[in-house]
mmCIF file of C-alpha atoms in Angstrom:
data_model
loop_
_atom_site.group_PDB
_atom_site.id
_atom_site.type_symbol
_atom_site.label_atom_id
_atom_site.label_comp_id
_atom_site.label_asym_id
_atom_site.label_seq_id
_atom_site.Cartn_x
_atom_site.Cartn_y
_atom_site.Cartn_z
ATOM 1 C CA UNK K 154 -50.192 38.909 -62.677
ATOM 2 C CA UNK K 155 -49.702 40.252 -59.164
ATOM 3 C CA UNK K 156 -46.377 41.343 -57.712
ATOM 4 C CA UNK K 157 -46.406 38.230 -55.509
ATOM 5 C CA UNK K 158 -46.933 36.017 -58.573
ATOM 6 C CA UNK K 159 -43.948 37.630 -60.256
ATOM 7 C CA UNK K 160 -41.856 37.095 -57.135
ATOM 8 C CA UNK K 161 -42.972 33.452 -56.977
ATOM 9 C CA UNK K 162 -41.855 32.903 -60.581
ATOM 10 C CA UNK K 163 -38.452 34.402 -59.805
ATOM 11 C CA UNK K 164 -38.160 32.196 -56.731
ATOM 12 C CA UNK K 165 -39.028 29.049 -58.684
ATOM 13 C CA UNK K 166 -36.164 29.778 -61.059
ATOM 14 C CA UNK K 167 -33.807 29.524 -58.069
ATOM 15 C CA UNK K 168 -35.454 26.504 -56.417
ATOM 16 C CA UNK K 169 -33.258 23.768 -58.023
ATOM 17 C CA UNK K 170 -30.077 25.560 -56.952
ATOM 18 C CA UNK K 171 -31.372 26.170 -53.430
ATOM 19 C CA UNK K 172 -32.480 22.555 -53.124
ATOM 20 C CA UNK K 173 -29.025 21.375 -54.177
ATOM 21 C CA UNK K 174 -27.332 23.637 -51.647
ATOM 22 C CA UNK K 175 -29.657 22.584 -48.826
ATOM 23 C CA UNK K 176 -29.345 18.877 -49.634
ATOM 24 C CA UNK K 177 -25.560 18.974 -49.460
ATOM 25 C CA UNK K 178 -25.761 20.813 -46.162
ATOM 26 C CA UNK K 179 -28.404 18.606 -44.563
ATOM 27 C CA UNK K 180 -28.126 15.256 -46.342
ATOM 28 C CA UNK K 181 -31.911 14.846 -46.194
ATOM 29 C CA UNK K 182 -34.220 15.652 -49.081
ATOM 30 C CA UNK K 183 -37.251 16.277 -46.870
ATOM 31 C CA UNK K 184 -35.287 18.639 -44.604
ATOM 32 C CA UNK K 185 -33.790 20.374 -47.635
ATOM 33 C CA UNK K 186 -37.246 20.924 -49.142
ATOM 34 C CA UNK K 187 -38.488 22.268 -45.800
ATOM 35 C CA UNK K 188 -35.623 24.777 -45.698
ATOM 36 C CA UNK K 189 -36.299 25.922 -49.260
ATOM 37 C CA UNK K 190 -40.004 26.309 -48.553
ATOM 38 C CA UNK K 191 -39.278 28.337 -45.411
ATOM 39 C CA UNK K 192 -37.006 30.582 -47.500
ATOM 40 C CA UNK K 193 -39.938 31.253 -49.828
ATOM 41 C CA UNK K 194 -42.220 32.116 -46.904
ATOM 42 C CA UNK K 195 -39.646 34.568 -45.606
ATOM 43 C CA UNK K 196 -39.203 36.088 -49.054
ATOM 44 C CA UNK K 197 -42.960 36.508 -49.432
ATOM 45 C CA UNK K 198 -43.002 38.517 -46.166
ATOM 46 C CA UNK K 199 -40.074 40.729 -47.225
ATOM 47 C CA UNK K 200 -40.291 44.015 -49.088
ATOM 48 C CA UNK K 201 -38.820 43.315 -52.556
ATOM 49 C CA UNK K 202 -37.082 46.686 -52.395
ATOM 50 C CA UNK K 203 -34.941 45.278 -49.568
ATOM 51 C CA UNK K 204 -33.663 42.420 -51.751
ATOM 52 C CA UNK K 205 -31.053 43.734 -54.164
ATOM 53 C CA UNK K 206 -29.499 40.372 -55.073
ATOM 54 C CA UNK K 207 -32.201 37.692 -54.989
ATOM 55 C CA UNK K 208 -29.858 34.735 -55.574
ATOM 56 C CA UNK K 209 -27.488 35.847 -52.831
ATOM 57 C CA UNK K 210 -30.329 36.692 -50.437
ATOM 58 C CA UNK K 211 -31.969 33.275 -50.900
ATOM 59 C CA UNK K 212 -28.692 31.391 -50.559
ATOM 60 C CA UNK K 213 -27.963 33.233 -47.314
ATOM 61 C CA UNK K 214 -31.425 32.522 -45.885
ATOM 62 C CA UNK K 215 -31.309 28.834 -46.829
ATOM 63 C CA UNK K 216 -27.792 28.526 -45.409
ATOM 64 C CA UNK K 217 -28.841 30.045 -42.083
ATOM 65 C CA UNK K 218 -31.842 27.733 -41.905
ATOM 66 C CA UNK K 219 -29.594 24.745 -42.621
ATOM 67 C CA UNK K 220 -27.113 25.887 -39.977
ATOM 68 C CA UNK K 221 -29.926 26.026 -37.416
ATOM 69 C CA UNK K 222 -31.040 22.565 -38.506
ATOM 70 C CA UNK K 223 -27.547 21.110 -38.193
ATOM 71 C CA UNK K 224 -27.087 22.620 -34.738
ATOM 72 C CA UNK K 225 -30.430 21.203 -33.577
ATOM 73 C CA UNK K 226 -29.450 17.816 -34.978
ATOM 74 C CA UNK K 227 -26.123 17.920 -33.124
ATOM 75 C CA UNK K 228 -27.916 18.797 -29.884
ATOM 76 C CA UNK K 229 -30.304 15.862 -30.340
ATOM 77 C CA UNK K 230 -27.372 13.500 -30.879
ATOM 78 C CA UNK K 231 -25.772 14.692 -27.639
ATOM 79 C CA UNK K 232 -29.047 14.081 -25.802
ATOM 80 C CA UNK K 233 -29.121 10.494 -27.155
ATOM 81 C CA UNK K 234 -25.598 9.599 -25.995
ATOM 82 C CA UNK K 235 -25.807 6.395 -23.956
ATOM 83 C CA UNK K 236 -29.346 5.629 -25.134
ATOM 84 C CA UNK K 237 -30.397 2.899 -27.538
ATOM 85 C CA UNK K 238 -30.231 4.104 -31.116
ATOM 86 C CA UNK K 239 -33.101 2.961 -33.356
ATOM 87 C CA UNK K 240 -32.248 1.095 -36.523
ATOM 88 C CA UNK K 241 -31.601 3.325 -39.481
ATOM 89 C CA UNK K 242 -34.138 3.107 -42.293
ATOM 90 C CA UNK K 243 -33.338 0.726 -45.122
ATOM 91 C CA UNK K 244 -35.296 -0.115 -48.221
ATOM 92 C CA UNK K 245 -35.209 1.539 -51.585
ATOM 93 C CA UNK K 246 -34.465 5.214 -51.922
ATOM 94 C CA UNK K 247 -37.220 7.409 -53.353
ATOM 95 C CA UNK K 248 -36.267 8.248 -56.937
ATOM 96 C CA UNK K 249 -35.665 12.016 -56.427
ATOM 97 C CA UNK K 250 -33.394 11.320 -53.472
ATOM 98 C CA UNK K 251 -31.569 8.527 -55.317
ATOM 99 C CA UNK K 252 -30.776 10.938 -58.135
ATOM 100 C CA UNK K 253 -29.419 13.509 -55.684
ATOM 101 C CA UNK K 254 -27.366 10.906 -53.824
ATOM 102 C CA UNK K 255 -25.817 9.763 -57.099
ATOM 103 C CA UNK K 256 -25.107 13.360 -58.068
ATOM 104 C CA UNK K 257 -23.454 14.253 -54.772
ATOM 105 C CA UNK K 258 -21.871 10.886 -54.014
ATOM 106 C CA UNK K 259 -22.639 8.575 -51.092
ATOM 107 C CA UNK K 260 -19.156 8.754 -49.665
ATOM 108 C CA UNK K 261 -19.166 12.558 -49.700
ATOM 109 C CA UNK K 262 -22.530 12.699 -47.924
ATOM 110 C CA UNK K 263 -21.259 10.284 -45.277
ATOM 111 C CA UNK K 264 -18.101 12.325 -44.702
ATOM 112 C CA UNK K 265 -19.993 15.632 -44.651
ATOM 113 C CA UNK K 266 -22.074 14.169 -41.836
ATOM 114 C CA UNK K 267 -18.913 13.909 -39.704
ATOM 115 C CA UNK K 268 -18.238 17.655 -39.917
ATOM 116 C CA UNK K 269 -19.388 20.220 -37.406
ATOM 117 C CA UNK K 270 -22.239 22.508 -38.537
ATOM 118 C CA UNK K 271 -20.050 25.561 -39.223
ATOM 119 C CA UNK K 272 -17.401 23.485 -41.021
ATOM 120 C CA UNK K 273 -20.027 21.852 -43.191
ATOM 121 C CA UNK K 274 -21.652 25.147 -44.165
ATOM 122 C CA UNK K 275 -18.292 26.768 -44.969
ATOM 123 C CA UNK K 276 -17.100 23.785 -47.031
ATOM 124 C CA UNK K 277 -20.325 23.293 -48.978
ATOM 125 C CA UNK K 278 -20.767 26.947 -49.861
ATOM 126 C CA UNK K 279 -17.133 27.603 -50.775
ATOM 127 C CA UNK K 280 -15.810 24.329 -52.192
ATOM 128 C CA UNK K 281 -18.982 23.031 -53.826
ATOM 129 C CA UNK K 282 -20.702 26.293 -54.836
ATOM 130 C CA UNK K 283 -17.803 28.777 -55.041
ATOM 131 C CA UNK K 284 -19.389 31.302 -52.660
ATOM 132 C CA UNK K 285 -16.715 33.813 -51.483
ATOM 133 C CA UNK K 286 -15.681 33.676 -47.837
ATOM 134 C CA UNK K 287 -16.772 37.273 -47.225
ATOM 135 C CA UNK K 288 -20.321 36.222 -48.159
ATOM 136 C CA UNK K 289 -20.231 33.054 -46.053
ATOM 137 C CA UNK K 290 -18.859 34.795 -42.958
ATOM 138 C CA UNK K 291 -22.123 36.640 -42.039
ATOM 139 C CA UNK K 292 -24.055 33.363 -42.268
ATOM 140 C CA UNK K 293 -21.770 31.825 -39.639
ATOM 141 C CA UNK K 294 -21.325 35.052 -37.686
ATOM 142 C CA UNK K 295 -17.556 34.664 -38.095
ATOM 143 C CA UNK K 296 -14.836 36.711 -39.763
ATOM 144 C CA UNK K 297 -13.831 35.825 -43.351
ATOM 145 C CA UNK K 298 -10.441 34.638 -42.053
ATOM 146 C CA UNK K 299 -12.056 32.291 -39.530
ATOM 147 C CA UNK K 300 -14.528 31.068 -42.148
ATOM 148 C CA UNK K 301 -11.625 30.251 -44.465
ATOM 149 C CA UNK K 302 -9.992 28.224 -41.687
ATOM 150 C CA UNK K 303 -13.243 26.320 -41.104
ATOM 151 C CA UNK K 304 -13.460 25.405 -44.788
ATOM 152 C CA UNK K 305 -9.787 24.405 -44.851
ATOM 153 C CA UNK K 306 -10.209 22.158 -41.817
ATOM 154 C CA UNK K 307 -13.274 20.570 -43.391
ATOM 155 C CA UNK K 308 -11.420 20.058 -46.670
ATOM 156 C CA UNK K 309 -8.676 18.126 -44.884
ATOM 157 C CA UNK K 310 -11.307 15.911 -43.239
ATOM 158 C CA UNK K 311 -13.078 15.292 -46.533
ATOM 159 C CA UNK K 312 -9.870 14.379 -48.375
ATOM 160 C CA UNK K 313 -8.384 12.372 -45.530
ATOM 161 C CA UNK K 314 -4.838 11.069 -45.198
ATOM 162 C CA UNK K 315 -4.090 7.751 -46.918
ATOM 163 C CA UNK K 316 -2.091 5.326 -44.784
ATOM 164 C CA UNK K 317 -0.716 3.442 -47.792
ATOM 165 C CA UNK K 318 1.483 4.316 -50.764
ATOM 166 C CA UNK K 319 -0.391 6.014 -53.660
ATOM 167 C CA UNK K 320 0.305 3.039 -55.952
ATOM 168 C CA UNK K 321 -1.139 0.647 -53.363
ATOM 169 C CA UNK K 322 -4.118 2.956 -52.863
ATOM 170 C CA UNK K 323 -4.898 2.853 -56.593
ATOM 171 C CA UNK K 324 -4.568 -0.948 -56.644
ATOM 172 C CA UNK K 325 -6.730 -1.372 -53.563
ATOM 173 C CA UNK K 326 -9.356 0.907 -55.066
ATOM 174 C CA UNK K 327 -9.426 -1.095 -58.307
ATOM 175 C CA UNK K 328 -9.934 -4.352 -56.404
ATOM 176 C CA UNK K 329 -12.659 -2.918 -54.163
ATOM 177 C CA UNK K 330 -14.518 -1.341 -57.096
ATOM 178 C CA UNK K 331 -14.358 -4.646 -59.007
ATOM 179 C CA UNK K 332 -15.656 -6.436 -55.907
ATOM 180 C CA UNK K 333 -18.550 -3.986 -55.630
ATOM 181 C CA UNK K 334 -19.450 -4.361 -59.313
ATOM 182 C CA UNK K 335 -19.472 -8.168 -59.002
ATOM 183 C CA UNK K 336 -21.560 -7.964 -55.809
ATOM 184 C CA UNK K 337 -24.153 -5.733 -57.476
ATOM 185 C CA UNK K 338 -24.336 -8.141 -60.432
ATOM 186 C CA UNK K 339 -24.542 -11.209 -58.184
ATOM 187 C CA UNK K 340 -21.661 -12.685 -60.183
ATOM 188 C CA UNK K 341 -20.364 -15.420 -57.867
ATOM 189 C CA UNK K 342 -17.598 -16.477 -60.266
ATOM 190 C CA UNK K 343 -16.257 -12.917 -60.470
ATOM 191 C CA UNK K 344 -16.398 -12.632 -56.697
ATOM 192 C CA UNK K 345 -14.537 -15.940 -56.274
ATOM 193 C CA UNK K 346 -11.795 -14.661 -58.571
ATOM 194 C CA UNK K 347 -11.184 -11.799 -56.113
ATOM 195 C CA UNK K 348 -11.202 -13.859 -52.905
ATOM 196 C CA UNK K 349 -8.300 -15.609 -51.254
ATOM 197 C CA UNK K 350 -9.172 -19.313 -50.786
ATOM 198 C CA UNK K 351 -9.035 -18.870 -47.001
ATOM 199 C CA UNK K 352 -10.854 -15.523 -46.945
ATOM 200 C CA UNK K 353 -12.456 -14.671 -43.604
ATOM 201 C CA UNK K 354 -15.508 -12.508 -43.013
ATOM 202 C CA UNK K 355 -16.093 -11.062 -39.553
ATOM 203 C CA UNK K 356 -19.102 -9.060 -38.408
ATOM 204 C CA UNK K 357 -20.376 -7.359 -35.290
ATOM 205 C CA UNK K 358 -23.774 -8.262 -33.850
ATOM 206 C CA UNK K 359 -25.403 -5.208 -35.471
ATOM 207 C CA UNK K 360 -24.278 -6.157 -38.982
ATOM 208 C CA UNK K 361 -26.007 -9.484 -39.574
ATOM 209 C CA UNK K 362 -29.325 -11.067 -38.548
ATOM 210 C CA UNK K 363 -29.516 -12.809 -35.196
ATOM 211 C CA UNK K 364 -28.666 -16.485 -35.332
ATOM 212 C CA UNK K 365 -26.106 -16.189 -38.090
ATOM 213 C CA UNK K 366 -22.418 -16.744 -37.213
ATOM 214 C CA UNK K 367 -20.290 -13.662 -36.637
ATOM 215 C CA UNK K 368 -17.508 -15.261 -38.669
ATOM 216 C CA UNK K 369 -17.417 -17.105 -41.974
ATOM 217 C CA UNK K 370 -14.402 -18.647 -43.703
ATOM 218 C CA UNK K 371 -13.601 -20.014 -47.136
ATOM 219 C CA UNK K 372 -14.041 -18.488 -50.579
ATOM 220 C CA UNK K 373 -17.135 -20.479 -51.574
ATOM 221 C CA UNK K 374 -18.961 -19.817 -48.304
ATOM 222 C CA UNK K 375 -18.155 -16.114 -48.331
ATOM 223 C CA UNK K 376 -18.952 -15.694 -52.044
ATOM 224 C CA UNK K 377 -22.381 -17.263 -51.640
ATOM 225 C CA UNK K 378 -23.065 -15.071 -48.621
ATOM 226 C CA UNK K 379 -22.213 -11.980 -50.665
ATOM 227 C CA UNK K 380 -25.378 -12.648 -52.668
ATOM 228 C CA UNK K 381 -27.185 -11.378 -49.569
ATOM 229 C CA UNK K 382 -24.939 -8.308 -49.414
ATOM 230 C CA UNK K 383 -25.605 -7.758 -53.115
ATOM 231 C CA UNK K 384 -29.068 -6.452 -52.280
ATOM 232 C CA UNK K 385 -27.422 -3.680 -50.242
ATOM 233 C CA UNK K 386 -24.526 -3.123 -52.635
ATOM 234 C CA UNK K 387 -26.589 -0.636 -54.641
ATOM 235 C CA UNK K 388 -26.293 1.638 -51.587
ATOM 236 C CA UNK K 389 -22.527 1.088 -51.331
ATOM 237 C CA UNK K 390 -19.554 3.165 -52.425
ATOM 238 C CA UNK K 391 -15.781 2.992 -52.005
ATOM 239 C CA UNK K 392 -14.379 5.324 -49.360
ATOM 240 C CA UNK K 393 -11.213 5.884 -47.397
ATOM 241 C CA UNK K 394 -11.647 4.165 -44.024
ATOM 242 C CA UNK K 395 -8.866 4.611 -41.486
ATOM 243 C CA UNK K 396 -6.487 5.455 -44.305
ATOM 244 C CA UNK K 397 -7.202 2.582 -46.700
ATOM 245 C CA UNK K 398 -9.859 1.735 -49.258
ATOM 246 C CA UNK K 399 -13.043 0.245 -47.836
ATOM 247 C CA UNK K 400 -16.761 0.390 -48.500
ATOM 248 C CA UNK K 401 -19.565 2.424 -46.939
ATOM 249 C CA UNK K 402 -23.193 1.373 -47.268
ATOM 250 C CA UNK K 403 -25.349 4.453 -47.018
ATOM 251 C CA UNK K 404 -29.039 4.420 -47.995
ATOM 252 C CA UNK K 405 -30.108 8.046 -48.545
ATOM 253 C CA UNK K 406 -26.497 8.979 -47.866
ATOM 254 C CA UNK K 407 -26.781 7.973 -44.181
ATOM 255 C CA UNK K 408 -24.047 5.595 -43.010
ATOM 256 C CA UNK K 409 -25.483 2.198 -42.083
ATOM 257 C CA UNK K 410 -22.596 -0.210 -42.581
ATOM 258 C CA UNK K 411 -18.858 -0.083 -43.235
ATOM 259 C CA UNK K 412 -16.599 -2.770 -44.678
ATOM 260 C CA UNK K 413 -12.905 -2.677 -43.914
ATOM 261 C CA UNK K 414 -11.027 -4.823 -46.414
ATOM 262 C CA UNK K 415 -7.783 -6.766 -45.939
ATOM 263 C CA UNK K 416 -5.796 -7.612 -49.069
ATOM 264 C CA UNK K 417 -2.984 -10.025 -49.787
ATOM 265 C CA UNK K 418 -1.580 -9.230 -53.200
ATOM 266 C CA UNK K 419 -4.551 -8.793 -55.513
ATOM 267 C CA UNK K 420 -6.889 -10.990 -53.463
ATOM 268 C CA UNK K 421 -9.276 -10.118 -50.647
ATOM 269 C CA UNK K 422 -8.018 -12.039 -47.610
ATOM 270 C CA UNK K 423 -10.810 -10.825 -45.367
ATOM 271 C CA UNK K 424 -13.202 -8.059 -44.493
ATOM 272 C CA UNK K 425 -15.062 -6.840 -41.423
ATOM 273 C CA UNK K 426 -18.692 -5.764 -41.420
ATOM 274 C CA UNK K 427 -19.198 -2.877 -38.988
ATOM 275 C CA UNK K 428 -22.659 -1.621 -38.074
ATOM 276 C CA UNK K 429 -22.257 -0.857 -34.374
ATOM 277 C CA UNK K 430 -23.127 2.870 -34.172
ATOM 278 C CA UNK K 431 -20.421 3.531 -31.576
ATOM 279 C CA UNK K 432 -17.737 1.929 -33.744
ATOM 280 C CA UNK K 433 -18.997 3.631 -36.913
ATOM 281 C CA UNK K 434 -18.755 7.005 -35.187
ATOM 282 C CA UNK K 435 -15.075 6.410 -34.432
ATOM 283 C CA UNK K 436 -14.025 5.468 -37.974
ATOM 284 C CA UNK K 437 -11.844 7.956 -39.813
ATOM 285 C CA UNK K 438 -13.795 8.395 -43.053
ATOM 286 C CA UNK K 439 -12.786 10.355 -46.139
ATOM 287 C CA UNK K 440 -13.595 10.605 -49.831
ATOM 288 C CA UNK K 441 -11.432 8.890 -52.416
ATOM 289 C CA UNK K 442 -10.085 11.417 -54.904
#
């Protein structure tokens, strides 16, 4: 076995960890795999004597590659401001990505996507992988104190600030989670039990197919319509939206649709379907604890 073969075996032992780190930073399995592969190419060109701590060295390289990727992505978004945004991909998630999305959590991936590149790197490395700030700081080219502030600011964004009393938040979450479970099962009777008789559904023009009304009213009408939503409910998760419990629909962890829910007592009195990219970008999203 050559020295390069030995190095490759050592690298492969770290690949699952590196892939997990990169996926949480980038939110894309293909981009994460590209970053990990580039880290291997760089390692193969490096004198092993210069790598004292292989795990730390690889994590640093992958993190820097992800930071570059996030900055390039942010620049592309700025270039697209005011231009038509293509529809986001739908369809089933590839199995490896579905497993990672479930492991990380759809809502967390959506919220991480609202953070700036440096905030996201600092939060992921410290809060999700317990990397010390003095090791993260060189990746970001910041001081440890500044890196700590970046992670703290990101943490506040991720956790959010509920606009309702904790008891109401727990009740709202229970109702929304029950609604999601019934939607996934296509259980019309269970859905009807959660809806106010005069429930109203509103939608923007991006959220439903052309030709369908932007508003629907009445429990039976709305419950039957939810059978259509049920196909997308497998990509849905509860999240904090503008301070209260709502639903995000995020294939591959990429936000495609948001539902803001209005409750009266323990019944759903209405909900809005939001898919307009401009409106989605202005929502205050956070992860439910």
